Amino acid sequence: MLHLRVIAPVDRSSEVVDLLAAEAGVTHLAVLPGAARQPQGDLILCDVVRESADRVLRSLQQLGVEARGGIAAEDVELTISASADRAAEEAPGSGADAVVWDEIAAKTGEQTELSGTYLVLIVVATMIAGIGVLLDQPILIVGAMVVGPEFGPLAALCVALWRRRLDVIGRSVQALAVGFLAAMVATVLSTWALNAAGLVTKEMLLADRPLTDFIWRPDALSWVVGLLAGVAGMLSLTSKKSGSLVGVLISVTTVPAAANVAVAVAYGVWDEAGGSALQLVINLGAIVVAGLLTLLVQQAWWWNLARRTRRRAAG
C-alpha cells in the first residue's frame, strides 16, 4: 500500500476528492482545506493499494495536479484497518504483481547519476574480478558481481527506452560507458602494478582456468543467461522483490567480462580481450532486450486486466 499526499489547487480540490473517493482501491481519505502553503491549496491524504496506485496517479496527473500543486507517495509498511482490507479485496489484480510506473521511473532515474560512489564501486568490483580471473577464483568473481552497480543504469535504460525519455537514456548510456571505461583503465593499471610487485604474472592468464574461462568464451548460453537475468532483474524492481536482485547480479558476467578485457589488454593477449569484450556486449544487450520485453508483458497484462474490470463494471 502507498500513502499519497496531494496538494490540490482550490479550484480542482473537489474533482480530486471525488476521483479518490470513487476509486475502490483508495481508503483513509482525509481532506484539510487550505492547509497547504507552498504551493497553496488543499491538503488531501489517502492510502491506495498498489494495484490501483498507477491508475490513481495517472488520473491525478490528467487533472493537472502536479502543475499547480504536488503529489508525493511513500510505502506504508504496516496497515491495520478493515477498510484497507476491503480496498485490497475490491481492487483488481494482486499487489505483489502491481507496477507503479512513476515509482519505477523515479527509482531507476536515481541510478543514472554518474556519482563518485558509483565510479568507486564499479572500479573496485572490476579490480576484484581482475584478480579473480588471474587466480581462477569463482568466489572473487561472485563477490565482484555483487559489488558491481551496473544493473542500476541498465534498468534505468530499459525504463527510459520504454517511456521514450531521451534525457534518461543519455544519462544511462553515459553512466555505463564512463563507468566501464574507468573501471577497465583502473584494472589495467592495477594489473601492471601487481605484476611489477611480483604478485601476478602473464602466465597466470595464459594457464588453464577451468573455473572462469567462461568469461571470455561466449556462446549461445551467454545470451540465454543474460535474457533470464534481465527478466528476473526487472521483475525484482517492478514488484519490489529486492532480495531476488542479488541472485540476478551473481548471474550476470558484465563486470567479470570487463575485468577480463582489462587484464588481457594489460598483458597483450588480444584474442582473450576480444572474447571478453564480446561477452560484455552480449550480456548488456540481452539484459536490455529482456528488460524491455518484461515491461511490455507487464504493461499488456495490466491493460488487459483493466479492460476486463471495466467490462464487468459496465455489465
Coordinates of C-alpha atoms in Angstrom, one line a residue:
M1 CA 0.0 0.0 0.0
L2 CA 1.1 3.6 -0.7
H3 CA 0.3 6.7 1.2
L4 CA -0.4 9.7 -1.0
R5 CA 0.0 13.3 -0.1
V6 CA -1.7 15.6 -2.6
I7 CA -1.6 19.3 -2.7
A8 CA -4.5 20.3 -4.9
P9 CA -5.4 23.8 -6.1
V10 CA -8.6 25.0 -4.5
D11 CA -10.4 25.1 -7.8
R12 CA -9.5 21.4 -8.5
S13 CA -9.8 20.1 -5.0
S14 CA -13.4 18.8 -5.3
E15 CA -12.5 17.0 -8.5
V16 CA -9.5 15.3 -6.8
V17 CA -11.6 14.3 -3.8
D18 CA -14.3 12.9 -6.0
L19 CA -11.8 11.0 -8.1
L20 CA -10.2 9.4 -5.0
A21 CA -13.5 8.7 -3.3
A22 CA -14.7 6.8 -6.4
E23 CA -11.7 4.6 -6.6
A24 CA -12.2 1.2 -4.9
G25 CA -8.5 0.8 -4.0
V26 CA -8.4 4.1 -2.1
T27 CA -9.0 4.3 1.6
H28 CA -8.3 6.5 4.7
L29 CA -9.2 9.6 2.7
A30 CA -8.8 12.9 4.6
V31 CA -9.1 16.5 3.4
L32 CA -7.5 19.5 5.1
P33 CA -8.9 22.6 3.3
G34 CA -6.4 25.4 2.9
A35 CA -3.7 23.6 4.9
A36 CA -1.0 23.8 2.2
R37 CA 1.1 26.9 1.9
Q38 CA 3.8 26.2 -0.7
P39 CA 2.2 25.8 -3.1
Q40 CA -1.1 27.0 -1.8
G41 CA -4.1 24.7 -1.8
D42 CA -5.9 21.9 0.0
L43 CA -4.0 19.1 1.5
I44 CA -5.5 15.7 0.6
L45 CA -4.2 12.5 2.3
C46 CA -5.1 8.9 1.5
D47 CA -3.8 5.4 1.2
V48 CA -4.1 3.4 -2.0
V49 CA -3.4 -0.3 -2.6
R50 CA -0.5 -0.9 -5.1
E51 CA -2.7 -2.5 -7.7
S52 CA -4.7 0.8 -8.0
A53 CA -1.8 3.2 -7.5
D54 CA -0.7 3.6 -11.1
R55 CA -4.2 4.3 -12.3
V56 CA -4.8 6.9 -9.5
L57 CA -1.5 8.7 -10.1
R58 CA -2.2 8.8 -13.8
S59 CA -5.7 10.3 -13.2
L60 CA -4.3 12.9 -10.8
Q61 CA -1.8 14.0 -13.4
Q62 CA -4.5 14.2 -16.1
L63 CA -6.2 16.7 -13.8
G64 CA -3.1 18.8 -13.8
V65 CA -2.5 18.5 -10.1
E66 CA 1.3 18.3 -10.4
A67 CA 1.4 21.5 -12.5
R68 CA 0.0 23.8 -9.8
G69 CA 0.1 21.5 -6.7
G70 CA 2.1 18.4 -5.9
I71 CA 1.8 14.6 -5.5
A72 CA 4.0 12.6 -3.1
A73 CA 3.9 8.9 -2.4
E74 CA 5.6 6.6 0.1
D75 CA 5.3 3.0 1.1
V76 CA 3.2 2.0 4.1
E77 CA 4.9 -0.8 6.0
L78 CA 2.0 -1.6 8.2
T79 CA -1.7 -1.0 8.0
I80 CA -4.2 -2.4 10.5
S81 CA -7.6 -1.5 9.1
A82 CA -10.7 -3.3 7.9
S83 CA -11.2 -0.5 5.4
A84 CA -7.8 -1.1 3.9
D85 CA -8.5 -4.9 3.7
R86 CA -11.7 -4.2 1.8
A87 CA -9.9 -1.9 -0.6
A88 CA -7.3 -4.6 -1.3
E89 CA -10.1 -7.1 -2.0
E90 CA -12.1 -4.8 -4.3
A91 CA -9.2 -3.6 -6.3
P92 CA -8.5 -5.8 -9.4
G93 CA -5.2 -7.7 -9.6
S94 CA -2.6 -8.5 -7.0
G95 CA -0.5 -6.0 -5.1
A96 CA 2.6 -8.3 -5.4
D97 CA 2.3 -8.0 -9.2
A98 CA 1.4 -4.4 -9.4
V99 CA 3.6 -2.0 -11.3
V100 CA 3.6 1.7 -10.3
W101 CA 5.3 3.2 -13.4
D102 CA 6.1 6.6 -11.8
E103 CA 7.7 4.9 -8.9
I104 CA 9.9 2.7 -11.1
A105 CA 10.9 5.7 -13.2
A106 CA 11.8 7.7 -10.1
K107 CA 13.7 4.8 -8.6
T108 CA 15.7 3.9 -11.7
G109 CA 16.2 7.6 -12.6
E110 CA 18.3 7.9 -9.5
Q111 CA 20.6 5.2 -10.8
T112 CA 21.7 7.2 -13.8
E113 CA 23.8 9.7 -11.8
L114 CA 27.5 9.5 -12.6
S115 CA 28.4 9.9 -8.9
G116 CA 31.7 9.3 -7.2
T117 CA 30.2 6.3 -5.3
Y118 CA 29.1 4.7 -8.5
L119 CA 32.5 5.1 -10.1
V120 CA 34.3 3.8 -7.0
L121 CA 32.0 0.7 -6.7
I122 CA 32.4 -0.3 -10.4
V123 CA 36.2 0.3 -10.3
V124 CA 36.6 -1.7 -7.1
A125 CA 34.3 -4.5 -8.5
T126 CA 36.3 -4.7 -11.7
M127 CA 39.6 -4.8 -10.0
I128 CA 38.4 -7.6 -7.7
A129 CA 37.2 -9.5 -10.7
G130 CA 40.5 -8.9 -12.4
I131 CA 42.3 -10.6 -9.6
G132 CA 39.7 -13.4 -9.6
V133 CA 40.3 -14.0 -13.3
L134 CA 44.1 -14.4 -12.8
L135 CA 43.7 -16.7 -9.7
D136 CA 40.8 -18.6 -11.4
Q137 CA 38.8 -18.0 -8.2
P138 CA 35.0 -18.1 -8.6
I139 CA 34.5 -16.7 -5.1
L140 CA 36.2 -13.4 -6.1
I141 CA 34.2 -13.3 -9.4
V142 CA 30.9 -13.7 -7.4
G143 CA 32.0 -11.0 -5.0
A144 CA 32.7 -8.6 -7.8
M145 CA 29.3 -9.3 -9.4
V146 CA 27.5 -8.4 -6.2
V147 CA 29.6 -5.2 -5.6
G148 CA 29.1 -4.0 -9.2
P149 CA 26.5 -1.3 -9.5
E150 CA 25.9 -1.5 -13.3
F151 CA 22.4 -3.1 -13.1
G152 CA 21.0 0.2 -11.9
P153 CA 21.8 2.2 -15.1
L154 CA 20.8 -0.9 -17.2
A155 CA 17.4 -1.0 -15.6
A156 CA 17.1 2.8 -16.0
L157 CA 17.9 2.4 -19.6
C158 CA 15.2 -0.1 -20.1
V159 CA 12.5 2.0 -18.4
A160 CA 13.7 5.1 -20.3
L161 CA 13.5 3.4 -23.6
W162 CA 10.0 2.1 -22.8
R163 CA 8.9 5.6 -21.8
R164 CA 10.8 7.3 -24.5
R165 CA 12.8 9.6 -22.1
L166 CA 15.7 10.7 -24.2
D167 CA 17.3 12.6 -21.3
V168 CA 17.4 9.5 -19.1
I169 CA 18.6 7.3 -22.0
G170 CA 21.5 9.6 -22.5
R171 CA 22.4 9.6 -18.7
S172 CA 22.1 5.9 -18.5
V173 CA 24.4 5.3 -21.5
Q174 CA 26.9 7.8 -20.2
A175 CA 26.9 6.1 -16.7
L176 CA 27.5 2.7 -18.3
A177 CA 30.1 3.9 -20.8
V178 CA 32.1 6.1 -18.5
G179 CA 31.8 3.6 -15.6
F180 CA 33.1 0.6 -17.6
L181 CA 35.8 2.6 -19.3
A182 CA 37.1 4.0 -16.0
A183 CA 36.9 0.5 -14.4
M184 CA 38.9 -1.1 -17.2
V185 CA 41.5 1.6 -17.3
A186 CA 41.9 1.3 -13.5
T187 CA 42.2 -2.5 -13.8
V188 CA 44.8 -2.3 -16.5
L189 CA 46.9 0.0 -14.2
S190 CA 46.3 -2.2 -11.2
T191 CA 47.4 -5.3 -13.1
W192 CA 50.6 -3.6 -14.2
A193 CA 51.2 -2.6 -10.6
L194 CA 50.6 -6.1 -9.3
N195 CA 52.8 -7.5 -12.0
A196 CA 55.6 -5.2 -11.1
A197 CA 55.3 -6.2 -7.5
G198 CA 55.6 -9.9 -8.5
L199 CA 52.1 -10.8 -7.2
V200 CA 50.7 -11.8 -10.6
T201 CA 52.2 -12.8 -13.9
K202 CA 51.2 -13.2 -17.6
E203 CA 51.5 -17.0 -17.2
M204 CA 48.6 -16.9 -14.8
L205 CA 46.4 -15.5 -17.5
L206 CA 47.6 -18.0 -20.1
A207 CA 47.3 -21.0 -17.9
D208 CA 44.2 -23.2 -17.9
R209 CA 41.4 -21.6 -15.9
P210 CA 38.6 -24.1 -16.0
L211 CA 36.5 -22.3 -13.3
T212 CA 36.5 -18.9 -15.0
D213 CA 37.2 -19.4 -18.7
F214 CA 33.5 -19.0 -19.5
I215 CA 34.1 -15.2 -19.0
W216 CA 36.0 -14.9 -22.3
R217 CA 34.4 -17.7 -24.2
P218 CA 30.8 -16.6 -25.0
D219 CA 28.3 -18.9 -26.6
A220 CA 24.6 -19.2 -27.0
L221 CA 24.1 -19.8 -23.3
S222 CA 25.6 -16.5 -22.6
W223 CA 22.7 -14.8 -24.4
V224 CA 20.2 -17.1 -22.7
V225 CA 21.6 -16.3 -19.2
G226 CA 21.6 -12.6 -20.0
L227 CA 18.0 -12.7 -21.0
L228 CA 16.9 -14.6 -17.9
A229 CA 18.8 -12.3 -15.7
G230 CA 17.2 -9.3 -17.4
V231 CA 13.7 -10.7 -16.8
A232 CA 14.4 -11.5 -13.2
G233 CA 16.1 -8.2 -12.5
M234 CA 13.3 -6.1 -14.0
L235 CA 10.7 -8.1 -12.1
S236 CA 12.6 -7.7 -8.8
L237 CA 12.5 -3.9 -9.4
T238 CA 8.9 -3.6 -10.5
S239 CA 7.5 -5.9 -7.9
K240 CA 9.8 -4.6 -5.1
K241 CA 11.3 -8.1 -4.6
S242 CA 14.8 -6.7 -3.9
G243 CA 16.0 -9.9 -2.4
S244 CA 15.9 -11.5 -5.9
L245 CA 18.2 -8.8 -7.3
V246 CA 21.2 -10.3 -5.5
G247 CA 20.8 -13.5 -7.4
V248 CA 20.5 -11.6 -10.7
L249 CA 23.7 -9.7 -10.0
I250 CA 25.5 -13.0 -9.4
S251 CA 24.3 -14.5 -12.7
V252 CA 25.5 -11.6 -14.9
T253 CA 29.1 -11.6 -16.2
T254 CA 29.3 -7.9 -17.1
V255 CA 31.8 -6.8 -14.5
P256 CA 33.9 -10.0 -14.8
A257 CA 33.9 -9.7 -18.6
A258 CA 35.1 -6.1 -18.4
A259 CA 37.8 -7.2 -15.9
N260 CA 39.0 -9.9 -18.2
V261 CA 39.2 -7.4 -21.1
A262 CA 41.4 -5.1 -18.9
V263 CA 43.7 -7.9 -17.7
A264 CA 44.1 -9.3 -21.2
V265 CA 44.8 -5.9 -22.6
A266 CA 47.4 -5.3 -19.8
Y267 CA 49.3 -8.4 -21.0
G268 CA 48.6 -8.0 -24.7
V269 CA 46.5 -11.2 -25.1
W270 CA 44.2 -9.8 -27.7
D271 CA 42.2 -12.9 -28.6
E272 CA 41.1 -13.2 -25.0
A273 CA 40.4 -9.5 -24.8
G274 CA 38.2 -9.7 -27.8
G275 CA 36.3 -12.7 -26.4
S276 CA 35.7 -10.9 -23.1
A277 CA 34.5 -7.8 -24.9
L278 CA 32.0 -9.9 -26.9
Q279 CA 30.8 -11.5 -23.7
L280 CA 30.3 -8.0 -22.2
V281 CA 28.3 -6.8 -25.2
I282 CA 26.2 -9.9 -25.3
N283 CA 25.2 -9.6 -21.6
L284 CA 24.5 -5.9 -21.8
G285 CA 22.3 -6.4 -25.0
A286 CA 20.5 -9.4 -23.6
I287 CA 19.6 -7.6 -20.3
V288 CA 18.2 -4.6 -22.1
V289 CA 16.2 -6.7 -24.5
A290 CA 14.8 -8.8 -21.7
G291 CA 14.1 -5.8 -19.6
L292 CA 12.1 -4.2 -22.4
L293 CA 10.2 -7.4 -23.1
T294 CA 9.3 -7.8 -19.4
L295 CA 8.0 -4.2 -19.3
L296 CA 5.9 -4.9 -22.4
V297 CA 4.4 -8.0 -21.0
Q298 CA 3.6 -6.3 -17.6
Q299 CA 2.0 -3.3 -19.4
A300 CA -0.1 -5.6 -21.6
W301 CA -1.2 -7.7 -18.7
W302 CA -2.4 -4.7 -16.6
W303 CA -4.1 -3.1 -19.6
N304 CA -6.0 -6.4 -20.2
L305 CA -6.9 -6.6 -16.5
A306 CA -8.2 -3.0 -16.5
R307 CA -10.3 -3.7 -19.6
R308 CA -11.9 -6.8 -18.1
T309 CA -12.6 -4.8 -14.9
R310 CA -14.3 -2.0 -16.9
R311 CA -16.4 -4.6 -18.8
R312 CA -17.6 -6.2 -15.6
A313 CA -18.4 -2.8 -14.1
A314 CA -20.4 -1.8 -17.2
G315 CA -22.2 -5.2 -17.3

